[in-house]
mmCIF file of C-alpha atoms and ligand atoms in Angstrom:
data_model
loop_
_atom_site.group_PDB
_atom_site.id
_atom_site.type_symbol
_atom_site.label_atom_id
_atom_site.label_comp_id
_atom_site.label_asym_id
_atom_site.label_seq_id
_atom_site.Cartn_x
_atom_site.Cartn_y
_atom_site.Cartn_z
ATOM 1 C CA UNK R 1 0.156 0.067 -0.243
ATOM 2 C CA UNK R 2 2.906 2.650 1.058
ATOM 3 C CA UNK R 3 4.570 2.243 -2.293
ATOM 4 C CA UNK R 4 1.844 2.541 -4.528
ATOM 5 C CA UNK R 5 0.810 5.623 -2.443
ATOM 6 C CA UNK R 6 4.094 6.402 -2.952
ATOM 7 C CA UNK R 7 3.718 5.922 -7.160
ATOM 8 C CA UNK R 8 3.994 8.831 -8.756
ATOM 9 C CA UNK R 9 2.562 9.543 -12.542
ATOM 10 C CA UNK R 10 5.372 9.368 -14.904
ATOM 11 C CA UNK R 11 6.371 13.061 -16.268
ATOM 12 C CA UNK R 12 4.984 11.906 -19.700
ATOM 13 C CA UNK R 13 1.707 11.424 -18.526
ATOM 14 C CA UNK R 14 1.712 14.029 -15.825
ATOM 15 C CA UNK R 15 1.637 16.487 -18.742
ATOM 16 C CA UNK R 16 -0.964 14.546 -20.416
ATOM 17 C CA UNK R 17 -3.194 14.333 -17.526
ATOM 18 C CA UNK R 18 -2.742 17.624 -17.508
ATOM 19 C CA UNK R 19 -3.216 19.003 -21.276
ATOM 20 C CA UNK R 20 -6.418 16.214 -21.717
ATOM 21 C CA UNK R 21 -8.316 17.732 -18.292
ATOM 22 C CA UNK R 22 -11.275 15.681 -17.636
ATOM 23 C CA UNK R 23 -11.176 14.524 -21.452
ATOM 24 C CA UNK R 24 -9.344 11.219 -19.770
ATOM 25 C CA UNK R 25 -12.136 9.274 -18.242
ATOM 26 C CA UNK R 26 -8.744 6.502 -16.823
ATOM 27 C CA UNK R 27 -5.401 6.469 -16.843
ATOM 28 C CA UNK R 28 -2.039 3.552 -15.347
ATOM 29 C CA UNK R 29 1.452 3.055 -15.946
ATOM 30 C CA UNK R 30 1.411 -0.513 -15.063
ATOM 31 C CA UNK R 31 4.577 -2.699 -16.354
ATOM 32 C CA UNK R 32 5.756 1.481 -17.202
ATOM 33 C CA UNK R 33 3.231 0.961 -20.194
ATOM 34 C CA UNK R 34 1.688 4.993 -19.628
ATOM 35 C CA UNK R 35 -1.318 5.035 -21.077
ATOM 36 C CA UNK R 36 -4.589 6.743 -20.755
ATOM 37 C CA UNK R 37 -8.593 6.258 -21.555
ATOM 38 C CA UNK R 38 -11.183 8.681 -23.077
ATOM 39 C CA UNK R 39 -14.353 8.948 -24.708
ATOM 40 C CA UNK R 40 -14.828 7.926 -28.169
ATOM 41 C CA UNK R 41 -16.956 11.704 -28.963
ATOM 42 C CA UNK R 42 -13.456 13.423 -27.889
ATOM 43 C CA UNK R 43 -10.721 11.428 -29.519
ATOM 44 C CA UNK R 44 -9.734 13.068 -32.584
ATOM 45 C CA UNK R 45 -9.889 16.598 -29.939
ATOM 46 C CA UNK R 46 -7.557 14.422 -28.146
ATOM 47 C CA UNK R 47 -5.165 13.400 -30.410
ATOM 48 C CA UNK R 48 -4.789 16.941 -31.837
ATOM 49 C CA UNK R 49 -4.138 18.244 -28.919
ATOM 50 C CA UNK R 50 -1.354 14.942 -27.575
ATOM 51 C CA UNK R 51 -0.123 15.687 -31.363
ATOM 52 C CA UNK R 52 0.389 19.629 -31.434
ATOM 53 C CA UNK R 53 1.465 20.213 -27.070
ATOM 54 C CA UNK R 54 5.307 21.420 -27.609
ATOM 55 C CA UNK R 55 6.282 19.513 -24.833
ATOM 56 C CA UNK R 56 4.272 15.760 -26.048
ATOM 57 C CA UNK R 57 4.377 16.050 -29.553
ATOM 58 C CA UNK R 58 3.051 13.013 -29.993
ATOM 59 C CA UNK R 59 3.754 13.097 -33.999
ATOM 60 C CA UNK R 60 3.745 9.158 -35.188
ATOM 61 C CA UNK R 61 1.319 6.800 -34.202
ATOM 62 C CA UNK R 62 3.088 3.279 -34.125
ATOM 63 C CA UNK R 63 0.675 0.989 -34.287
ATOM 64 C CA UNK R 64 -3.795 0.823 -33.407
ATOM 65 C CA UNK R 65 -5.874 -2.141 -32.941
ATOM 66 C CA UNK R 66 -8.976 -3.584 -31.106
ATOM 67 C CA UNK R 67 -10.265 -5.767 -29.261
ATOM 68 C CA UNK R 68 -13.243 -8.104 -28.586
ATOM 69 C CA UNK R 69 -14.183 -8.032 -25.176
ATOM 70 C CA UNK R 70 -16.819 -10.591 -26.579
ATOM 71 C CA UNK R 71 -19.164 -10.461 -23.351
ATOM 72 C CA UNK R 72 -18.764 -6.868 -22.175
ATOM 73 C CA UNK R 73 -20.578 -4.062 -23.280
ATOM 74 C CA UNK R 74 -19.096 -1.842 -24.372
ATOM 75 C CA UNK R 75 -17.589 -4.864 -26.842
ATOM 76 C CA UNK R 76 -14.751 -3.401 -28.825
ATOM 77 C CA UNK R 77 -11.978 -1.572 -27.159
ATOM 78 C CA UNK R 78 -9.487 0.649 -29.988
ATOM 79 C CA UNK R 79 -6.174 0.890 -28.609
ATOM 80 C CA UNK R 80 -3.470 3.615 -30.255
ATOM 81 C CA UNK R 81 0.055 4.314 -29.483
ATOM 82 C CA UNK R 82 1.902 7.556 -30.539
ATOM 83 C CA UNK R 83 5.092 8.235 -30.214
ATOM 84 C CA UNK R 84 7.351 11.242 -30.084
ATOM 85 C CA UNK R 85 10.343 11.433 -32.354
ATOM 86 C CA UNK R 86 11.872 14.307 -30.522
ATOM 87 C CA UNK R 87 11.248 13.375 -26.519
ATOM 88 C CA UNK R 88 11.072 10.075 -27.499
ATOM 89 C CA UNK R 89 8.084 9.003 -24.425
ATOM 90 C CA UNK R 90 5.290 7.004 -26.078
ATOM 91 C CA UNK R 91 2.321 6.496 -25.025
ATOM 92 C CA UNK R 92 -1.315 4.565 -25.113
ATOM 93 C CA UNK R 93 -4.901 5.719 -26.009
ATOM 94 C CA UNK R 94 -7.955 3.457 -25.485
ATOM 95 C CA UNK R 95 -11.161 3.825 -25.209
ATOM 96 C CA UNK R 96 -14.544 1.227 -26.299
ATOM 97 C CA UNK R 97 -17.151 0.920 -28.294
ATOM 98 C CA UNK R 98 -20.857 -0.641 -28.407
ATOM 99 C CA UNK R 99 -21.959 -3.568 -30.123
ATOM 100 C CA UNK R 100 -24.507 -1.635 -32.324
ATOM 101 C CA UNK R 101 -22.579 1.049 -33.672
ATOM 102 C CA UNK R 102 -18.772 0.194 -33.934
ATOM 103 C CA UNK R 103 -17.824 2.824 -35.368
ATOM 104 C CA UNK R 104 -15.158 5.721 -34.604
ATOM 105 C CA UNK R 105 -13.593 9.321 -35.900
ATOM 106 C CA UNK R 106 -10.600 8.072 -38.418
ATOM 107 C CA UNK R 107 -6.899 9.666 -37.191
ATOM 108 C CA UNK R 108 -6.037 9.696 -40.900
ATOM 109 C CA UNK R 109 -5.841 13.255 -41.659
ATOM 110 C CA UNK R 110 -4.011 13.903 -38.419
ATOM 111 C CA UNK R 111 -1.596 10.154 -39.382
ATOM 112 C CA UNK R 112 -0.900 9.090 -42.845
ATOM 113 C CA UNK R 113 0.019 6.148 -40.982
ATOM 114 C CA UNK R 114 -3.177 5.595 -39.074
ATOM 115 C CA UNK R 115 -4.975 4.634 -43.130
ATOM 116 C CA UNK R 116 -4.235 0.976 -43.916
ATOM 117 C CA UNK R 117 -4.355 0.666 -40.125
ATOM 118 C CA UNK R 118 -8.122 1.086 -40.020
ATOM 119 C CA UNK R 119 -8.491 -0.450 -42.732
ATOM 120 C CA UNK R 120 -6.878 -3.287 -41.879
ATOM 121 C CA UNK R 121 -9.323 -3.503 -38.063
ATOM 122 C CA UNK R 122 -12.647 -2.922 -40.403
ATOM 123 C CA UNK R 123 -11.186 -5.429 -42.323
ATOM 124 C CA UNK R 124 -11.020 -7.716 -39.170
ATOM 125 C CA UNK R 125 -12.469 -6.442 -36.572
ATOM 126 C CA UNK R 126 -15.149 -4.503 -39.028
ATOM 127 C CA UNK R 127 -15.146 -1.235 -36.738
ATOM 128 C CA UNK R 128 -15.593 1.551 -39.187
ATOM 129 C CA UNK R 129 -13.602 5.131 -39.269
ATOM 130 C CA UNK R 130 -16.175 8.035 -40.199
ATOM 131 C CA UNK R 131 -14.007 10.386 -42.229
ATOM 132 C CA UNK R 132 -12.084 7.513 -43.627
ATOM 133 C CA UNK R 133 -10.874 8.400 -47.842
ATOM 134 C CA UNK R 134 -11.726 4.778 -48.658
ATOM 135 C CA UNK R 135 -11.590 2.266 -45.961
ATOM 136 C CA UNK R 136 -12.362 -1.141 -48.063
ATOM 137 C CA UNK R 137 -11.020 -4.868 -47.370
ATOM 138 C CA UNK R 138 -6.362 -4.897 -47.051
ATOM 139 C CA UNK R 139 -6.351 -7.813 -46.294
ATOM 140 C CA UNK R 140 -9.164 -10.202 -47.643
ATOM 141 C CA UNK R 141 -10.533 -10.483 -50.151
ATOM 142 C CA UNK R 142 -14.353 -8.537 -51.331
ATOM 143 C CA UNK R 143 -15.906 -11.190 -50.976
ATOM 144 C CA UNK R 144 -15.128 -12.343 -47.950
ATOM 145 C CA UNK R 145 -18.779 -12.188 -45.772
ATOM 146 C CA UNK R 146 -18.190 -10.902 -41.989
ATOM 147 C CA UNK R 147 -14.529 -10.192 -39.531
ATOM 148 C CA UNK R 148 -13.060 -13.289 -38.936
ATOM 149 C CA UNK R 149 -10.916 -11.697 -35.338
ATOM 150 C CA UNK R 150 -14.226 -11.105 -33.442
ATOM 151 C CA UNK R 151 -14.911 -13.616 -31.088
ATOM 152 C CA UNK R 152 -17.657 -15.028 -32.428
ATOM 153 C CA UNK R 153 -16.387 -15.595 -35.788
ATOM 154 C CA UNK R 154 -15.679 -20.041 -36.317
ATOM 155 C CA UNK R 155 -12.141 -20.045 -36.751
ATOM 156 C CA UNK R 156 -11.582 -22.225 -39.398
ATOM 157 C CA UNK R 157 -15.167 -21.037 -41.523
ATOM 158 C CA UNK R 158 -12.867 -20.298 -44.731
ATOM 159 C CA UNK R 159 -14.579 -18.666 -47.466
ATOM 160 C CA UNK R 160 -12.769 -20.253 -50.158
ATOM 161 C CA UNK R 161 -13.154 -18.298 -53.992
ATOM 162 C CA UNK R 162 -13.908 -21.515 -55.878
ATOM 163 C CA UNK R 163 -15.021 -24.886 -55.216
ATOM 164 C CA UNK R 164 -12.322 -26.944 -54.626
ATOM 165 C CA UNK R 165 -11.755 -29.270 -56.881
ATOM 166 C CA UNK R 166 -10.295 -32.923 -55.757
ATOM 167 C CA UNK R 167 -7.796 -34.276 -59.083
ATOM 168 C CA UNK R 168 -6.006 -37.761 -58.928
ATOM 169 C CA UNK R 169 -2.885 -37.505 -60.254
ATOM 170 C CA UNK R 170 -4.564 -40.935 -63.766
ATOM 171 C CA UNK R 171 -7.079 -37.703 -64.541
ATOM 172 C CA UNK R 172 -3.748 -35.804 -64.609
ATOM 173 C CA UNK R 173 -2.337 -37.480 -66.872
ATOM 174 C CA UNK R 174 -4.513 -36.966 -69.885
ATOM 175 C CA UNK R 175 -4.198 -33.685 -70.661
ATOM 176 C CA UNK R 176 -7.671 -32.611 -72.680
ATOM 177 C CA UNK R 177 -8.958 -33.715 -68.616
ATOM 178 C CA UNK R 178 -6.630 -31.908 -66.439
ATOM 179 C CA UNK R 179 -7.308 -28.054 -68.698
ATOM 180 C CA UNK R 180 -10.679 -26.203 -67.270
ATOM 181 C CA UNK R 181 -11.944 -25.603 -63.883
ATOM 182 C CA UNK R 182 -14.688 -23.656 -62.435
ATOM 183 C CA UNK R 183 -13.454 -20.527 -61.794
ATOM 184 C CA UNK R 184 -15.325 -18.227 -60.260
ATOM 185 C CA UNK R 185 -13.649 -14.365 -60.284
ATOM 186 C CA UNK R 186 -10.712 -13.695 -60.935
ATOM 187 C CA UNK T 1 24.624 -38.180 -69.579
ATOM 188 C CA UNK T 2 24.273 -42.232 -70.844
ATOM 189 C CA UNK T 3 21.293 -43.409 -72.791
ATOM 190 C CA UNK T 4 18.591 -44.733 -71.031
ATOM 191 C CA UNK T 5 19.063 -48.309 -71.602
ATOM 192 C CA UNK T 6 15.423 -48.749 -71.647
ATOM 193 C CA UNK T 7 15.788 -47.526 -74.471
ATOM 194 C CA UNK T 8 18.155 -49.181 -76.701
ATOM 195 C CA UNK T 9 16.511 -52.196 -78.292
ATOM 196 C CA UNK T 10 20.410 -53.855 -79.812
ATOM 197 C CA UNK T 11 20.004 -57.151 -79.339
ATOM 198 C CA UNK T 12 18.521 -59.668 -81.720
ATOM 199 C CA UNK T 13 17.477 -59.378 -85.422
ATOM 200 C CA UNK T 14 15.452 -56.256 -87.272
ATOM 201 C CA UNK T 15 11.910 -57.968 -86.758
ATOM 202 C CA UNK T 16 9.649 -57.101 -89.531
ATOM 203 C CA UNK T 17 8.353 -53.596 -88.721
ATOM 204 C CA UNK T 18 5.484 -53.612 -91.257
ATOM 205 C CA UNK T 19 6.418 -51.011 -92.630
ATOM 206 C CA UNK T 20 8.004 -51.716 -96.602
ATOM 207 C CA UNK T 21 10.133 -48.937 -96.740
ATOM 208 C CA UNK T 22 11.800 -49.442 -93.044
ATOM 209 C CA UNK T 23 12.257 -53.192 -94.245
ATOM 210 C CA UNK T 24 13.422 -52.659 -97.309
ATOM 211 C CA UNK T 25 16.187 -50.039 -95.601
ATOM 212 C CA UNK T 26 17.196 -52.287 -93.214
ATOM 213 C CA UNK T 27 17.285 -54.430 -95.738
ATOM 214 C CA UNK T 28 19.977 -52.788 -96.570
ATOM 215 C CA UNK T 29 21.863 -51.968 -94.135
ATOM 216 C CA UNK T 30 23.868 -55.664 -94.214
ATOM 217 C CA UNK T 31 22.305 -56.889 -91.105
ATOM 218 C CA UNK T 32 23.978 -54.395 -88.374
ATOM 219 C CA UNK T 33 21.006 -52.008 -88.536
ATOM 220 C CA UNK T 34 21.538 -52.303 -84.670
ATOM 221 C CA UNK T 35 24.669 -51.040 -85.100
ATOM 222 C CA UNK T 36 23.728 -47.803 -86.698
ATOM 223 C CA UNK T 37 20.473 -46.682 -85.334
ATOM 224 C CA UNK T 38 19.021 -47.451 -81.734
ATOM 225 C CA UNK T 39 15.053 -48.256 -82.395
ATOM 226 C CA UNK T 40 12.834 -47.634 -79.035
ATOM 227 C CA UNK T 41 9.071 -47.039 -78.447
ATOM 228 C CA UNK T 42 7.706 -42.722 -79.357
ATOM 229 C CA UNK T 43 6.782 -42.460 -75.616
ATOM 230 C CA UNK T 44 10.387 -43.991 -73.955
ATOM 231 C CA UNK T 45 11.923 -40.910 -75.832
ATOM 232 C CA UNK T 46 9.854 -38.499 -74.987
ATOM 233 C CA UNK T 47 9.529 -39.207 -71.417
ATOM 234 C CA UNK T 48 13.729 -39.338 -72.160
ATOM 235 C CA UNK T 49 14.045 -35.854 -73.342
ATOM 236 C CA UNK T 50 11.012 -34.361 -71.255
ATOM 237 C CA UNK T 51 11.980 -35.355 -67.750
ATOM 238 C CA UNK T 52 15.966 -33.651 -68.329
ATOM 239 C CA UNK T 53 14.525 -30.045 -69.782
ATOM 240 C CA UNK T 54 12.021 -29.156 -66.493
ATOM 241 C CA UNK T 55 11.634 -25.545 -66.400
ATOM 242 C CA UNK T 56 10.662 -24.403 -62.964
ATOM 243 C CA UNK T 57 7.993 -22.048 -62.567
ATOM 244 C CA UNK T 58 8.554 -21.086 -58.460
ATOM 245 C CA UNK T 59 5.769 -19.669 -56.723
ATOM 246 C CA UNK T 60 7.124 -19.206 -54.355
ATOM 247 C CA UNK T 61 4.714 -17.517 -51.136
ATOM 248 C CA UNK T 62 6.297 -18.448 -47.191
ATOM 249 C CA UNK T 63 9.340 -19.195 -46.101
ATOM 250 C CA UNK T 64 10.231 -22.738 -47.424
ATOM 251 C CA UNK T 65 11.205 -19.659 -49.588
ATOM 252 C CA UNK T 66 14.200 -19.722 -48.233
ATOM 253 C CA UNK T 67 14.657 -23.428 -48.448
ATOM 254 C CA UNK T 68 13.866 -23.849 -52.023
ATOM 255 C CA UNK T 69 16.533 -21.428 -52.534
ATOM 256 C CA UNK T 70 19.279 -23.013 -51.165
ATOM 257 C CA UNK T 71 17.869 -25.957 -52.994
ATOM 258 C CA UNK T 72 18.500 -24.144 -56.218
ATOM 259 C CA UNK T 73 21.093 -22.074 -56.072
ATOM 260 C CA UNK T 74 24.604 -23.552 -57.105
ATOM 261 C CA UNK T 75 25.806 -25.495 -53.641
ATOM 262 C CA UNK T 76 22.799 -28.245 -53.965
ATOM 263 C CA UNK T 77 22.258 -27.823 -57.185
ATOM 264 C CA UNK T 78 18.762 -28.620 -59.156
ATOM 265 C CA UNK T 79 20.656 -28.159 -62.597
ATOM 266 C CA UNK T 80 22.814 -31.261 -62.135
ATOM 267 C CA UNK T 81 18.827 -33.097 -62.722
ATOM 268 C CA UNK T 82 18.117 -31.060 -65.810
ATOM 269 C CA UNK T 83 15.969 -28.324 -63.248
ATOM 270 C CA UNK T 84 18.605 -25.498 -63.490
ATOM 271 C CA UNK T 85 17.196 -22.512 -64.629
ATOM 272 C CA UNK T 86 13.806 -20.664 -62.433
ATOM 273 C CA UNK T 87 11.365 -19.380 -65.900
ATOM 274 C CA UNK T 88 9.430 -16.619 -63.930
ATOM 275 C CA UNK T 89 6.928 -17.057 -67.258
ATOM 276 C CA UNK T 90 4.310 -19.568 -66.731
ATOM 277 C CA UNK T 91 4.034 -20.202 -70.753
ATOM 278 C CA UNK T 92 8.317 -20.920 -70.997
ATOM 279 C CA UNK T 93 7.992 -23.308 -67.958
ATOM 280 C CA UNK T 94 6.400 -26.634 -67.536
ATOM 281 C CA UNK T 95 7.383 -28.316 -63.509
ATOM 282 C CA UNK T 96 5.143 -25.788 -61.341
ATOM 283 C CA UNK T 97 7.056 -25.442 -57.406
ATOM 284 C CA UNK T 98 4.306 -24.440 -54.786
ATOM 285 C CA UNK T 99 6.681 -23.563 -52.170
ATOM 286 C CA UNK T 100 4.573 -22.246 -49.142
ATOM 287 C CA UNK T 101 1.103 -21.667 -48.464
ATOM 288 C CA UNK T 102 -1.385 -20.812 -49.974
ATOM 289 C CA UNK T 103 -4.245 -18.267 -48.720
ATOM 290 C CA UNK T 104 -8.030 -18.697 -50.275
ATOM 291 C CA UNK T 105 -7.458 -14.897 -51.649
ATOM 292 C CA UNK T 106 -4.599 -16.461 -53.632
ATOM 293 C CA UNK T 107 -5.699 -19.789 -54.721
ATOM 294 C CA UNK T 108 -7.372 -18.183 -57.898
ATOM 295 C CA UNK T 109 -3.483 -16.636 -58.679
ATOM 296 C CA UNK T 110 -1.998 -20.315 -58.600
ATOM 297 C CA UNK T 111 -5.190 -21.380 -60.406
ATOM 298 C CA UNK T 112 -4.318 -18.673 -62.973
ATOM 299 C CA UNK T 113 -1.050 -20.053 -63.564
ATOM 300 C CA UNK T 114 -1.979 -23.135 -63.568
ATOM 301 C CA UNK T 115 -4.140 -22.945 -66.275
ATOM 302 C CA UNK T 116 -1.875 -20.598 -68.581
ATOM 303 C CA UNK T 117 0.972 -23.545 -68.179
ATOM 304 C CA UNK T 118 1.584 -25.542 -71.246
ATOM 305 C CA UNK T 119 1.015 -28.441 -71.683
ATOM 306 C CA UNK T 120 2.947 -31.269 -70.619
ATOM 307 C CA UNK T 121 3.885 -30.371 -67.102
ATOM 308 C CA UNK T 122 4.251 -31.014 -63.668
ATOM 309 C CA UNK T 123 3.553 -30.527 -60.038
ATOM 310 C CA UNK T 124 5.245 -30.081 -57.298
ATOM 311 C CA UNK T 125 3.607 -29.122 -54.014
ATOM 312 C CA UNK T 126 7.180 -28.742 -51.863
ATOM 313 C CA UNK T 127 6.537 -28.039 -47.586
ATOM 314 C CA UNK T 128 3.982 -29.335 -45.005
ATOM 315 C CA UNK T 129 1.674 -25.317 -46.212
ATOM 316 C CA UNK T 130 1.800 -26.415 -49.619
ATOM 317 C CA UNK T 131 0.911 -30.374 -49.175
ATOM 318 C CA UNK T 132 -2.089 -29.628 -46.747
ATOM 319 C CA UNK T 133 -2.418 -26.883 -45.225
ATOM 320 C CA UNK T 134 1.153 -28.049 -42.574
ATOM 321 C CA UNK T 135 -0.193 -26.427 -39.380
ATOM 322 C CA UNK T 136 -2.675 -23.469 -40.372
ATOM 323 C CA UNK T 137 -6.219 -24.418 -39.880
ATOM 324 C CA UNK T 138 -8.027 -21.267 -39.752
ATOM 325 C CA UNK T 139 -10.492 -18.879 -41.996
ATOM 326 C CA UNK T 140 -7.974 -18.246 -44.682
ATOM 327 C CA UNK T 141 -5.429 -20.937 -45.522
ATOM 328 C CA UNK T 142 -6.274 -23.706 -48.369
ATOM 329 C CA UNK T 143 -5.124 -26.807 -47.040
ATOM 330 C CA UNK T 144 -2.915 -27.936 -49.718
ATOM 331 C CA UNK T 145 -2.643 -27.058 -52.818
ATOM 332 C CA UNK T 146 -4.322 -30.133 -54.401
ATOM 333 C CA UNK T 147 -7.900 -28.457 -53.398
ATOM 334 C CA UNK T 148 -6.631 -25.887 -56.150
ATOM 335 C CA UNK T 149 -4.793 -27.960 -58.715
ATOM 336 C CA UNK T 150 -3.329 -31.415 -59.645
ATOM 337 C CA UNK T 151 -0.252 -32.557 -57.360
ATOM 338 C CA UNK T 152 2.305 -34.818 -58.855
ATOM 339 C CA UNK T 153 5.185 -35.420 -56.040
ATOM 340 C CA UNK T 154 4.768 -33.646 -52.160
ATOM 341 C CA UNK T 155 7.633 -33.042 -50.890
ATOM 342 C CA UNK T 156 7.229 -33.007 -46.599
ATOM 343 C CA UNK T 157 9.243 -30.887 -44.134
ATOM 344 C CA UNK T 158 8.275 -27.931 -42.445
ATOM 345 C CA UNK T 159 10.258 -26.905 -43.962
ATOM 346 C CA UNK T 160 11.788 -29.488 -46.842
ATOM 347 C CA UNK T 161 15.704 -30.837 -46.479
ATOM 348 C CA UNK T 162 17.246 -29.093 -49.339
ATOM 349 C CA UNK T 163 18.009 -33.018 -50.688
ATOM 350 C CA UNK T 164 14.095 -33.863 -50.048
ATOM 351 C CA UNK T 165 13.778 -30.398 -52.643
ATOM 352 C CA UNK T 166 16.181 -32.972 -54.988
ATOM 353 C CA UNK T 167 15.017 -36.139 -53.846
ATOM 354 C CA UNK T 168 11.261 -35.069 -54.831
ATOM 355 C CA UNK T 169 12.860 -33.650 -58.373
ATOM 356 C CA UNK T 170 14.416 -36.946 -59.077
ATOM 357 C CA UNK T 171 11.548 -38.848 -58.565
ATOM 358 C CA UNK T 172 9.213 -36.473 -60.485
ATOM 359 C CA UNK T 173 11.773 -37.451 -63.562
ATOM 360 C CA UNK T 174 10.681 -41.691 -62.823
ATOM 361 C CA UNK T 175 7.264 -40.323 -63.649
ATOM 362 C CA UNK T 176 7.965 -38.371 -66.312
ATOM 363 C CA UNK T 177 9.372 -41.569 -67.760
ATOM 364 C CA UNK T 178 7.273 -43.731 -66.872
ATOM 365 C CA UNK T 179 3.881 -42.178 -67.952
ATOM 366 C CA UNK T 180 2.093 -42.494 -71.656
ATOM 367 C CA UNK T 181 3.609 -39.868 -73.711
ATOM 368 C CA UNK T 182 1.397 -37.175 -76.478
ATOM 369 C CA UNK T 183 3.092 -36.151 -79.330
ATOM 370 C CA UNK T 184 2.074 -32.866 -79.047
HETATM 371 S S1 SF4 Y 1 5.546 -26.249 -44.583
HETATM 372 FE FE1 SF4 Y 1 6.492 -24.552 -42.933
HETATM 373 S S2 SF4 Y 1 8.536 -23.686 -43.467
HETATM 374 FE FE2 SF4 Y 1 7.583 -23.854 -45.315
HETATM 375 S S3 SF4 Y 1 5.778 -22.463 -46.112
HETATM 376 FE FE3 SF4 Y 1 4.737 -23.661 -44.100
HETATM 377 S S4 SF4 Y 1 5.323 -22.458 -42.226
HETATM 378 FE FE4 SF4 Y 1 7.396 -22.171 -43.953
#
């Protein structure tokens, strides 16, 4: 207990909490990772503050990902990792969005690196980013239905683009039979 | 490389071929026709020539590719078996090496590459992923490239040793020598 009472947040975290004021709804620095929780509606405002504040200057969005806390509400947690190439400090931002409306604002106008990462989160978790210039699937194909990293997606439910074939080697030796196929899309 | 003994039929006198012109030529040769001329089946000679001129198309998608590069470079040297030059155009190749994991997104590409290759053509699946999907059982990996295209030789291993890949080429040559060939 006494250790906790003597524990002080790092200079970065103190500064972040000071500039964010009541927009920071929670924080911790467990294992040395400064983390701040915010509300989704404040995302763009908070991000701009963190990027422009002269003592923070988080100019690099290193990583952006999502977590599916199935059976909890709100269900999806978005996680942002920021880095400052001037001060070499890092910050983790977190907030949750509900299953009924899994969406939040896009950070692509602020950090170009958000572009592909937001497309990946849309692809795999189905979270929409308002204001993203072209929110399309990036890893999977357009015909894919559903979002496979959601915990309620069956892990081996493949969606082949065409029916699998079972060829015997005898068929292959007859070149006329080995040709052709039932390819749907190319 | 010595001629395959199966190609040669040196013993025994000339048998009537059924072709009057050829029979006459054999008669005129003075009895040593078989010292001057090799007779064989068309199948065998086509197989013999095709098995030593394999042009490979490496469809390299994953970590097995490193092992494939080691096997085809000069330390292990697939050229010793007549499978030397990787061709990066399917039109110019007759041996498709599927090296690595195939995803469902990639399956149409592999199918198209296979369809673009001219007959005769053979397929070698290199590595556990190409053979059976390996340890991947999920929404994105094809459980073996034989679900998409016919495969002649399966090479096990994750990744296979270069010797295993060389062994696969020798196995494929055996298959080519003994299979039925069409004169296309
Ligand atoms: S078989 Fe192993 S080494 Fe080869 S592609 Fe699959 S995982 Fe990689």
